[in-house]
CSV table of C-alpha atoms in Angstrom, one decimal:
chain,number,residue,atom,x,y,z
A,1,MET,CA,-55.4,-116.3,-27.9
A,2,ASN,CA,-57.3,-116.7,-24.1
A,3,GLU,CA,-59.5,-119.1,-24.2
A,4,ASN,CA,-60.9,-119.5,-20.6
A,5,GLY,CA,-64.4,-119.3,-19.9
A,6,GLU,CA,-65.2,-120.8,-23.5
A,7,ASN,CA,-65.9,-124.1,-20.9
A,8,GLU,CA,-67.8,-123.2,-18.8
A,9,PRO,CA,-72.0,-123.3,-19.3
A,10,ILE,CA,-74.7,-120.2,-19.4
A,11,GLU,CA,-77.8,-120.7,-17.7
A,12,ALA,CA,-80.2,-118.6,-17.7
A,13,SER,CA,-80.7,-115.1,-15.8
A,14,THR,CA,-81.8,-114.8,-12.7
A,15,PHE,CA,-84.5,-112.4,-12.5
A,16,ASP,CA,-84.4,-109.1,-11.1
A,17,SER,CA,-85.8,-105.6,-11.4
A,18,SER,CA,-85.4,-105.2,-15.3
A,19,PHE,CA,-87.6,-108.4,-15.9
A,20,GLU,CA,-90.3,-106.5,-14.0
A,21,LEU,CA,-92.5,-105.4,-17.0
A,22,LEU,CA,-92.2,-108.8,-19.2
A,23,LYS,CA,-93.4,-110.7,-15.7
A,24,ARG,CA,-96.2,-108.4,-16.2
A,25,THR,CA,-97.1,-108.5,-19.6
A,26,PHE,CA,-96.5,-112.5,-20.1
A,27,ALA,CA,-99.0,-112.9,-17.4
A,28,SER,CA,-101.1,-110.7,-18.6
A,29,TYR,CA,-101.2,-112.4,-22.8
A,30,PHE,CA,-100.6,-116.0,-21.1
A,31,GLY,CA,-102.5,-116.0,-18.2
A,32,SER,CA,-99.2,-117.7,-16.7
A,33,GLU,CA,-96.1,-117.5,-14.6
A,34,PRO,CA,-93.0,-117.2,-17.0
A,35,THR,CA,-90.2,-120.8,-15.6
A,36,PHE,CA,-87.3,-119.1,-16.7
A,37,TYR,CA,-85.7,-115.3,-18.5
A,38,VAL,CA,-82.9,-115.3,-20.9
A,39,GLN,CA,-81.1,-112.2,-22.2
A,40,ALA,CA,-78.5,-111.3,-25.0
A,41,PRO,CA,-76.6,-107.8,-25.6
A,42,GLY,CA,-76.0,-106.6,-28.8
A,43,ARG,CA,-72.5,-105.6,-30.3
A,44,VAL,CA,-71.0,-103.2,-31.2
A,45,ASN,CA,-68.1,-103.2,-33.9
A,46,LEU,CA,-65.0,-101.0,-33.4
A,47,ILE,CA,-63.2,-102.1,-36.3
A,48,GLY,CA,-63.2,-105.3,-38.5
A,49,GLU,CA,-65.9,-104.4,-40.5
A,50,HIS,CA,-67.4,-107.5,-42.4
A,51,ILE,CA,-63.7,-109.5,-43.0
A,52,ASP,CA,-65.2,-112.4,-40.1
A,53,TYR,CA,-66.6,-114.2,-43.4
A,54,SER,CA,-63.1,-113.9,-44.5
A,55,ASP,CA,-61.3,-116.0,-41.7
A,56,PHE,CA,-59.8,-112.4,-40.4
A,57,SER,CA,-60.0,-111.0,-36.2
A,58,VAL,CA,-62.1,-108.8,-35.4
A,59,LEU,CA,-63.1,-106.1,-33.2
A,60,PRO,CA,-66.3,-105.5,-31.4
A,61,CYS,CA,-68.0,-105.1,-27.7
A,62,ALA,CA,-71.0,-105.6,-26.1
A,63,THR,CA,-73.5,-103.4,-25.6
A,64,LYS,CA,-75.5,-102.2,-22.9
A,65,GLN,CA,-78.7,-103.0,-24.3
A,66,THR,CA,-80.0,-106.5,-24.7
A,67,ILE,CA,-83.3,-108.3,-25.8
A,68,LYS,CA,-84.8,-110.4,-22.4
A,69,ILE,CA,-87.0,-113.6,-23.4
A,70,ALA,CA,-89.2,-114.4,-20.6
A,71,VAL,CA,-90.1,-118.7,-21.2
A,72,ARG,CA,-92.8,-120.8,-19.5
A,73,CYS,CA,-92.3,-125.1,-20.7
A,74,GLU,CA,-94.8,-127.2,-20.7
A,75,LYS,CA,-94.7,-131.2,-20.8
A,76,ALA,CA,-96.5,-132.1,-23.9
A,77,VAL,CA,-99.0,-134.9,-23.8
A,78,GLY,CA,-97.0,-137.6,-26.7
A,79,ARG,CA,-95.2,-136.8,-29.4
A,80,ASP,CA,-97.7,-133.9,-31.4
A,81,GLU,CA,-95.6,-133.0,-34.8
A,82,THR,CA,-98.2,-130.1,-35.3
A,83,LEU,CA,-96.8,-128.3,-31.5
A,84,LYS,CA,-96.4,-124.6,-32.2
A,85,ALA,CA,-94.5,-122.4,-30.1
A,86,SER,CA,-96.1,-118.6,-29.3
A,87,ALA,CA,-94.2,-116.3,-29.2
A,88,PHE,CA,-95.4,-112.4,-28.4
A,89,ASN,CA,-93.4,-109.4,-27.9
A,90,LEU,CA,-93.7,-106.2,-26.9
A,91,ASP,CA,-93.1,-103.5,-29.1
A,92,PRO,CA,-96.7,-103.5,-30.3
A,93,LYS,CA,-95.3,-103.1,-34.4
A,94,PHE,CA,-94.0,-107.1,-34.1
A,95,LYS,CA,-97.4,-109.0,-34.3
A,96,PRO,CA,-97.4,-112.6,-32.6
A,97,ALA,CA,-96.3,-115.4,-34.1
A,98,GLU,CA,-96.0,-119.1,-33.6
A,99,PHE,CA,-93.5,-121.6,-34.9
A,100,PRO,CA,-93.4,-125.3,-35.6
A,101,ILE,CA,-91.7,-126.3,-32.3
A,102,ASP,CA,-89.8,-130.1,-33.9
A,103,PRO,CA,-87.2,-128.9,-36.3
A,104,SER,CA,-86.9,-130.9,-38.8
A,105,PHE,CA,-89.5,-127.6,-40.2
A,106,SER,CA,-87.7,-124.8,-42.0
A,107,LEU,CA,-88.4,-121.7,-41.5
A,108,GLU,CA,-91.9,-120.3,-42.9
A,109,PRO,CA,-92.5,-117.3,-45.0
A,110,LYS,CA,-93.9,-115.0,-42.3
A,111,GLU,CA,-95.6,-111.6,-43.6
A,112,ASN,CA,-94.3,-108.7,-42.3
A,113,GLY,CA,-95.6,-108.0,-39.2
A,114,GLN,CA,-94.6,-111.5,-38.5
A,115,LYS,CA,-91.3,-112.1,-39.3
A,116,TRP,CA,-88.9,-111.2,-36.9
A,117,VAL,CA,-91.0,-114.6,-35.6
A,118,ASN,CA,-87.8,-116.8,-37.4
A,119,TYR,CA,-84.8,-115.9,-35.5
A,120,VAL,CA,-86.4,-117.0,-32.6
A,121,HIS,CA,-87.0,-120.4,-34.8
A,122,SER,CA,-83.9,-120.4,-36.1
A,123,GLY,CA,-82.1,-120.2,-32.9
A,124,PHE,CA,-84.6,-122.9,-31.5
A,125,LYS,CA,-83.9,-125.4,-34.1
A,126,GLY,CA,-80.3,-124.9,-34.1
A,127,ALA,CA,-80.2,-126.0,-30.9
A,128,PHE,CA,-82.5,-129.0,-30.8
A,129,GLU,CA,-80.9,-130.2,-34.2
A,130,TYR,CA,-77.2,-129.8,-32.0
A,131,ILE,CA,-78.3,-131.2,-29.2
A,132,GLN,CA,-80.0,-134.5,-31.0
A,133,ARG,CA,-76.9,-134.6,-33.0
A,134,ASN,CA,-74.4,-134.7,-30.2
A,135,LYS,CA,-76.6,-136.8,-28.3
A,136,MET,CA,-77.0,-134.1,-24.9
A,137,THR,CA,-77.6,-135.3,-21.8
A,138,ALA,CA,-79.8,-133.3,-19.6
A,139,ARG,CA,-79.1,-131.9,-16.3
A,140,ASN,CA,-80.5,-135.1,-14.4
A,141,GLY,CA,-78.3,-137.3,-17.1
A,142,GLU,CA,-80.5,-138.7,-19.2
A,143,ARG,CA,-80.8,-138.6,-22.5
A,144,PHE,CA,-83.1,-135.8,-24.0
A,145,ASP,CA,-85.8,-138.6,-24.8
A,146,GLY,CA,-87.3,-135.7,-28.2
A,147,LEU,CA,-90.1,-134.6,-26.6
A,148,PHE,CA,-90.7,-131.2,-27.2
A,149,PRO,CA,-92.4,-128.9,-25.1
A,150,VAL,CA,-94.7,-125.8,-25.3
A,151,VAL,CA,-92.7,-123.3,-24.9
A,152,LYS,CA,-94.3,-119.4,-24.5
A,153,MET,CA,-92.7,-116.7,-25.2
A,154,CYS,CA,-92.4,-113.1,-24.4
A,155,VAL,CA,-89.6,-110.6,-25.8
A,156,GLU,CA,-89.0,-106.9,-25.1
A,157,SER,CA,-85.8,-105.6,-26.3
A,158,ASP,CA,-83.8,-102.2,-25.4
A,159,LEU,CA,-81.8,-102.8,-28.4
A,160,PRO,CA,-83.1,-100.3,-32.0
A,161,ALA,CA,-83.4,-102.9,-34.5
A,162,ALA,CA,-82.0,-102.7,-37.7
A,163,ALA,CA,-79.3,-100.1,-36.7
A,164,GLY,CA,-76.1,-102.1,-36.3
A,165,LEU,CA,-75.8,-103.1,-33.1
A,166,SER,CA,-77.5,-106.7,-34.2
A,167,SER,CA,-80.6,-107.0,-33.0
A,168,SER,CA,-81.5,-109.7,-34.9
A,169,SER,CA,-77.8,-112.2,-34.0
A,170,ALA,CA,-78.7,-111.4,-30.4
A,171,LEU,CA,-82.3,-112.4,-30.5
A,172,VAL,CA,-81.1,-115.7,-32.0
A,173,VAL,CA,-78.3,-116.0,-29.5
A,174,ALA,CA,-81.3,-115.5,-26.9
A,175,ALA,CA,-83.5,-117.9,-28.4
A,176,SER,CA,-80.5,-120.7,-28.7
A,177,LEU,CA,-80.5,-120.4,-24.7
A,178,ALA,CA,-83.8,-120.9,-24.2
A,179,ALA,CA,-84.4,-124.1,-26.2
A,180,ALA,CA,-81.3,-125.6,-24.6
A,181,ARG,CA,-82.9,-124.2,-21.4
A,182,SER,CA,-86.5,-125.4,-22.5
A,183,ILE,CA,-85.5,-129.8,-22.4
A,184,ASP,CA,-82.7,-129.0,-19.0
A,185,ILE,CA,-80.2,-128.7,-21.0
A,186,SER,CA,-76.7,-126.5,-20.2
A,187,LEU,CA,-74.6,-125.2,-22.8
A,188,SER,CA,-71.6,-124.0,-22.8
A,189,LYS,CA,-70.5,-119.9,-24.4
A,190,LYS,CA,-68.1,-121.9,-26.2
A,191,GLN,CA,-71.3,-124.0,-28.2
A,192,LEU,CA,-74.0,-121.2,-27.6
A,193,ALA,CA,-71.4,-119.0,-29.6
A,194,GLU,CA,-71.4,-121.5,-32.6
A,195,VAL,CA,-75.1,-123.1,-32.3
A,196,ALA,CA,-76.3,-119.0,-33.1
A,197,THR,CA,-74.0,-118.6,-35.2
A,198,LYS,CA,-75.2,-121.4,-37.4
A,199,SER,CA,-79.1,-121.3,-36.6
A,200,GLU,CA,-79.1,-117.5,-38.0
A,201,ARG,CA,-77.9,-118.4,-41.3
A,202,PHE,CA,-82.0,-120.7,-41.3
A,203,VAL,CA,-82.3,-117.0,-41.9
A,204,GLY,CA,-80.7,-116.9,-44.8
A,205,THR,CA,-77.3,-114.7,-44.1
A,206,MET,CA,-74.3,-115.0,-44.6
A,207,GLY,CA,-72.3,-114.4,-41.3
A,208,GLY,CA,-69.2,-115.6,-40.1
A,209,GLY,CA,-69.2,-115.0,-36.4
A,210,MET,CA,-68.2,-111.7,-34.8
A,211,ASP,CA,-71.8,-111.4,-33.8
A,212,GLN,CA,-73.0,-113.6,-32.0
A,213,THR,CA,-69.8,-114.9,-30.8
A,214,ALA,CA,-69.5,-111.1,-29.5
A,215,SER,CA,-73.6,-110.9,-27.6
A,216,VAL,CA,-72.1,-114.3,-25.6
A,217,PHE,CA,-68.4,-113.2,-23.9
A,218,GLY,CA,-69.3,-109.8,-24.1
A,219,ILE,CA,-68.1,-108.2,-20.7
A,220,GLU,CA,-68.1,-104.7,-19.3
A,221,GLY,CA,-64.9,-102.7,-20.2
A,222,LYS,CA,-63.5,-104.7,-21.9
A,223,VAL,CA,-63.3,-105.3,-26.5
A,224,LEU,CA,-63.2,-109.3,-28.1
A,225,LEU,CA,-60.6,-110.0,-30.3
A,226,ILE,CA,-61.9,-113.0,-32.1
A,227,GLY,CA,-60.6,-114.8,-34.1
A,228,PHE,CA,-61.4,-117.5,-37.3
A,229,LYS,CA,-59.1,-119.9,-38.7
A,230,PRO,CA,-57.5,-122.6,-37.6
A,231,LYS,CA,-61.2,-122.5,-35.5
A,232,LEU,CA,-63.1,-119.5,-32.9
A,233,SER,CA,-60.9,-118.2,-31.0
A,234,PHE,CA,-61.2,-115.1,-28.4
A,235,GLY,CA,-59.5,-112.7,-25.9
A,236,TYR,CA,-59.9,-109.9,-24.0
A,237,LEU,CA,-58.2,-106.4,-24.7
A,238,SER,CA,-57.7,-103.9,-22.3
A,239,LEU,CA,-58.6,-100.4,-24.0
A,240,PRO,CA,-56.3,-97.1,-22.8
A,241,PRO,CA,-57.8,-96.2,-19.6
A,242,ASN,CA,-59.8,-92.9,-20.3
A,243,CYS,CA,-60.8,-93.7,-24.2
A,244,SER,CA,-64.6,-93.4,-24.1
A,245,PHE,CA,-66.3,-93.9,-27.9
A,246,VAL,CA,-69.6,-92.5,-28.9
A,247,VAL,CA,-72.5,-95.0,-30.0
A,248,CYS,CA,-74.1,-92.8,-32.8
A,249,ASP,CA,-77.8,-93.6,-34.8
A,250,SER,CA,-78.0,-92.5,-38.1
A,251,LEU,CA,-81.6,-93.5,-38.1
A,252,VAL,CA,-81.0,-95.2,-41.4
A,253,GLU,CA,-82.3,-98.3,-41.0
A,254,SER,CA,-80.3,-101.3,-42.8
A,255,LYS,CA,-82.8,-105.1,-42.4
A,256,LYS,CA,-80.5,-108.3,-42.7
A,257,ALA,CA,-82.3,-110.6,-43.8
A,258,SER,CA,-84.2,-108.8,-46.1
A,259,ILE,CA,-81.6,-107.4,-48.0
A,260,ALA,CA,-79.8,-110.1,-47.5
A,261,GLN,CA,-79.2,-111.5,-51.1
A,262,LYS,CA,-78.8,-108.0,-52.5
A,263,HIS,CA,-75.9,-106.9,-50.8
A,264,TYR,CA,-74.5,-108.9,-47.3
A,265,ASN,CA,-74.2,-112.3,-48.7
A,266,LYS,CA,-72.9,-111.2,-51.7
A,267,ARG,CA,-69.8,-109.4,-50.6
A,268,VAL,CA,-69.4,-112.5,-49.0
A,269,LEU,CA,-69.8,-114.2,-52.8
A,270,GLU,CA,-67.6,-110.9,-53.7
A,271,CYS,CA,-64.5,-112.5,-51.7
A,272,ARG,CA,-65.1,-116.3,-51.3
A,273,LEU,CA,-64.2,-115.3,-55.8
A,274,ALA,CA,-61.0,-113.3,-55.1
A,275,ALA,CA,-60.0,-115.9,-53.0
A,276,LEU,CA,-60.0,-118.4,-56.4
A,277,PHE,CA,-58.9,-116.2,-58.0
A,278,ILE,CA,-56.0,-114.8,-56.0
A,279,GLY,CA,-55.1,-118.4,-55.6
A,280,LYS,CA,-55.4,-119.3,-59.6
A,281,TYR,CA,-53.0,-116.0,-60.0
A,282,VAL,CA,-50.2,-116.8,-57.7
A,283,GLY,CA,-50.3,-120.6,-58.7
A,284,LEU,CA,-52.0,-122.0,-56.3
A,285,LYS,CA,-52.5,-126.6,-56.7
A,286,ASN,CA,-55.3,-127.0,-55.0
A,287,TRP,CA,-56.5,-123.3,-55.7
A,288,LYS,CA,-59.7,-124.5,-55.8
A,289,SER,CA,-59.8,-125.3,-53.0
A,290,VAL,CA,-59.0,-122.2,-51.5
A,291,GLY,CA,-62.2,-120.8,-49.4
A,292,THR,CA,-62.4,-117.5,-47.5
A,293,LEU,CA,-59.3,-114.7,-48.7
A,294,GLY,CA,-58.2,-115.0,-44.8
A,295,GLN,CA,-56.6,-118.9,-45.8
A,296,LEU,CA,-54.1,-117.2,-48.0
A,297,GLU,CA,-52.1,-116.2,-45.6
A,298,THR,CA,-50.8,-119.2,-44.4
A,299,ILE,CA,-51.4,-121.8,-47.6
A,300,GLY,CA,-49.3,-123.1,-50.6
A,301,PRO,CA,-46.4,-122.0,-51.7
A,302,ILE,CA,-46.4,-119.1,-50.8
A,303,GLU,CA,-46.9,-117.0,-47.5
A,304,CYS,CA,-47.6,-113.2,-47.6
A,305,ASP,CA,-48.2,-110.7,-45.4
A,306,LEU,CA,-51.6,-108.5,-45.8
A,307,PHE,CA,-49.1,-105.7,-47.8
A,308,GLU,CA,-48.1,-108.4,-50.2
A,309,LEU,CA,-51.6,-109.5,-50.5
A,310,GLU,CA,-52.7,-105.8,-50.9
A,311,ARG,CA,-50.9,-104.9,-53.8
A,312,ILE,CA,-51.8,-108.6,-55.9
A,313,ALA,CA,-55.4,-107.5,-55.2
A,314,SER,CA,-54.5,-105.1,-57.1
A,315,GLU,CA,-52.4,-106.1,-59.5
A,316,CYS,CA,-54.6,-108.7,-60.2
A,317,PHE,CA,-58.0,-107.6,-60.8
A,318,LYS,CA,-59.0,-104.9,-62.9
A,319,GLU,CA,-61.0,-101.8,-60.7
A,320,ASP,CA,-64.0,-102.4,-62.6
A,321,PHE,CA,-66.9,-105.0,-62.5
A,322,TYR,CA,-66.7,-108.3,-63.6
A,323,THR,CA,-69.4,-110.2,-64.9
A,324,LYS,CA,-70.4,-113.7,-64.1
A,325,SER,CA,-68.8,-115.2,-68.2
A,326,GLU,CA,-65.5,-113.1,-67.5
A,327,MET,CA,-65.1,-115.2,-64.2
A,328,GLU,CA,-65.8,-118.2,-65.7
A,329,ALA,CA,-63.4,-117.5,-68.2
A,330,LEU,CA,-60.5,-116.6,-66.4
A,331,LEU,CA,-61.3,-119.5,-63.9
A,332,ALA,CA,-62.1,-122.0,-66.9
A,333,VAL,CA,-65.0,-122.9,-64.6
A,334,ASP,CA,-68.8,-123.5,-64.1
A,335,LEU,CA,-69.2,-120.9,-61.5
A,336,ILE,CA,-73.7,-122.9,-61.2
A,337,GLN,CA,-71.7,-126.2,-61.7
A,338,PHE,CA,-68.6,-125.0,-59.1
A,339,PHE,CA,-70.5,-123.8,-55.9
A,340,GLN,CA,-74.3,-126.2,-56.9
A,341,SER,CA,-73.8,-127.3,-53.2
A,342,ASP,CA,-75.1,-124.3,-52.2
A,343,THR,CA,-78.3,-122.8,-52.5
A,344,LYS,CA,-78.2,-119.0,-51.1
A,345,LEU,CA,-74.5,-118.2,-54.0
A,346,LEU,CA,-76.2,-120.1,-56.7
A,347,GLN,CA,-79.0,-117.9,-55.6
A,348,ILE,CA,-76.3,-114.8,-56.0
A,349,LEU,CA,-75.0,-115.8,-59.6
A,350,GLU,CA,-78.3,-116.2,-60.8
A,351,GLU,CA,-79.9,-112.9,-60.1
A,352,SER,CA,-76.9,-110.5,-60.8
A,353,ASP,CA,-73.7,-110.7,-62.4
A,354,THR,CA,-71.4,-107.1,-62.0
A,355,PHE,CA,-69.0,-108.0,-59.0
A,356,TRP,CA,-66.4,-105.8,-57.5
A,357,LEU,CA,-63.6,-108.7,-56.7
A,358,GLN,CA,-60.5,-105.6,-56.1
A,359,LYS,CA,-62.0,-103.8,-54.1
A,360,ARG,CA,-63.8,-106.6,-52.0
A,361,ALA,CA,-60.4,-107.2,-51.4
A,362,LYS,CA,-58.4,-104.5,-50.5
A,363,HIS,CA,-61.1,-103.2,-48.3
A,364,THR,CA,-61.0,-106.8,-45.9
A,365,PHE,CA,-56.3,-106.7,-46.2
A,366,SER,CA,-56.1,-103.4,-45.4
A,367,GLU,CA,-59.2,-103.6,-42.4
A,368,ALA,CA,-57.9,-107.0,-41.3
A,369,ARG,CA,-54.4,-105.0,-41.2
A,370,ARG,CA,-56.1,-102.4,-39.3
A,371,VAL,CA,-57.5,-104.9,-36.7
A,372,ARG,CA,-54.2,-106.0,-36.3
A,373,SER,CA,-52.7,-102.2,-36.3
A,374,PHE,CA,-55.5,-101.2,-33.5
A,375,CYS,CA,-54.4,-104.4,-31.0
A,376,GLU,CA,-50.3,-103.7,-31.7
A,377,LEU,CA,-51.1,-99.6,-30.4
A,378,CYS,CA,-53.5,-100.8,-27.4
A,379,GLN,CA,-51.2,-103.8,-26.1
A,380,SER,CA,-48.2,-101.3,-26.2
A,381,PHE,CA,-50.1,-98.4,-24.4
A,382,ASP,CA,-48.2,-96.5,-21.5
A,383,SER,CA,-51.2,-95.4,-18.6
A,384,GLY,CA,-48.7,-93.6,-17.4
A,385,ASN,CA,-47.0,-91.4,-20.2
A,386,GLU,CA,-49.6,-87.9,-20.6
A,387,SER,CA,-48.5,-87.5,-24.3
A,388,GLU,CA,-48.1,-91.1,-25.2
A,389,GLU,CA,-52.0,-91.6,-24.6
A,390,LYS,CA,-52.9,-87.8,-27.0
A,391,ASN,CA,-51.1,-90.0,-29.5
A,392,ILE,CA,-52.4,-92.9,-28.9
A,393,PHE,CA,-56.0,-91.7,-29.3
A,394,ILE,CA,-55.0,-89.4,-32.6
A,395,GLU,CA,-53.8,-93.2,-33.8
A,396,LEU,CA,-56.2,-95.0,-33.1
A,397,GLY,CA,-58.9,-92.3,-34.7
A,398,ALA,CA,-57.0,-92.6,-38.1
A,399,LEU,CA,-57.3,-96.1,-38.0
A,400,MET,CA,-60.6,-96.2,-37.7
A,401,ASP,CA,-60.8,-93.3,-39.9
A,402,GLN,CA,-59.2,-95.5,-42.6
A,403,SER,CA,-61.0,-98.1,-41.8
A,404,HIS,CA,-64.5,-96.0,-42.5
A,405,GLU,CA,-63.5,-94.9,-46.1
A,406,SER,CA,-62.3,-98.1,-47.2
A,407,CYS,CA,-66.2,-99.3,-45.9
A,408,ARG,CA,-67.2,-96.2,-47.8
A,409,ASN,CA,-64.7,-96.5,-50.8
A,410,ASP,CA,-64.6,-100.6,-51.9
A,411,PHE,CA,-66.9,-102.3,-49.4
A,412,ASP,CA,-70.2,-100.3,-50.5
A,413,CYS,CA,-71.8,-100.9,-46.6
A,414,SER,CA,-71.9,-97.3,-45.9
A,415,CYS,CA,-74.5,-94.6,-46.6
A,416,PRO,CA,-74.9,-90.8,-46.7
A,417,GLU,CA,-76.5,-90.1,-43.4
A,418,LEU,CA,-73.4,-92.3,-41.8
A,419,ASN,CA,-71.3,-91.0,-44.4
A,420,ASN,CA,-72.3,-87.1,-42.8
A,421,LEU,CA,-72.1,-87.9,-39.1
A,422,VAL,CA,-68.6,-89.1,-39.5
A,423,LYS,CA,-68.0,-86.0,-41.7
A,424,GLU,CA,-69.4,-83.3,-38.5
A,425,ALA,CA,-67.8,-86.0,-35.5
A,426,LYS,CA,-64.8,-85.1,-37.1
A,427,ILE,CA,-65.0,-81.5,-37.1
A,428,LYS,CA,-63.7,-79.7,-34.3
A,429,LYS,CA,-65.8,-77.6,-31.9
């Protein structure tokens, strides 16, 4: 994969007319002018749903819609561990809120209207922890002295919240960048993507990094091919010139943080459990160290392609769900003890007793295969052949149809409204 540009520093945004409303609102609310501005786009994932946390590649692209933050920093008088950052949101349903600027403080429970600020807090906490841990120096060459500034922020977004466009991740990316800029430290694009990925986990979600990486590296007219093993990497994929996509809002809200334990994080655990099961089933000596389904392609005495892994998943699991006691008997491990170092996974094990392993594994392997097929089709396309262009659109569309069916049937991450949208879109007018 092409990694050009990953070490380029990412800076604050240059003021233009798109920030005018934000500037006026900031001045009206805080009584002073912003010091600088940052912004981060959302993302649309073309194909590769829910496989980033299993270490398989994905194909997202950034949106034109962004989250913008106006920031004012003032030097604090001495060290003050009670110092709080203030944040105001132009959307009235998101209430003004504060959070402790010192990264040693954990995220605090918030009332419904103020929960949004935890994403801002997580970005600041993660960025400051990263900067302190790596003893980074400011652009003037001086090392950060640990004196955090007084920070005031105003947030504006034209990304719909909870609509599947990763507005939460865009907010974390923008907040992480704002945190670094507030103490005059430059992060590279790769550093920002890694910081934002880890930062959002403070909110409670166990994402794999697709959303934040797409927000940081997305460029107009290109799709990102993001890989996660053995490390984060990316490249740009060109689509056929006449190819376009309609992004349609089902109007169903999916609040990732509030449903994290019940749905999102549970899928992460189910995939990890499926990886352990398959590792033991095929006779890996070190099967307990298998962390993701993606690792099964290349480790141990076997090297399986995705078709073979899909076949093994159909063979080694029953179609129905497993209970915790069934899994412990088959693996001969105490799952609470096995995952004792991960409080999020422990909470899921304590609150749920139905785990669908075959369906999750089948989706993951088949979706990873579809991503690779999508890339191969785009890379082999001959722009001078009109009949080939029509055929490639049909083939790309078929892959996306299969992706939706797998999400609906095997990963249980669709909904009736979305299913109806897909059905209507396929009706020839």
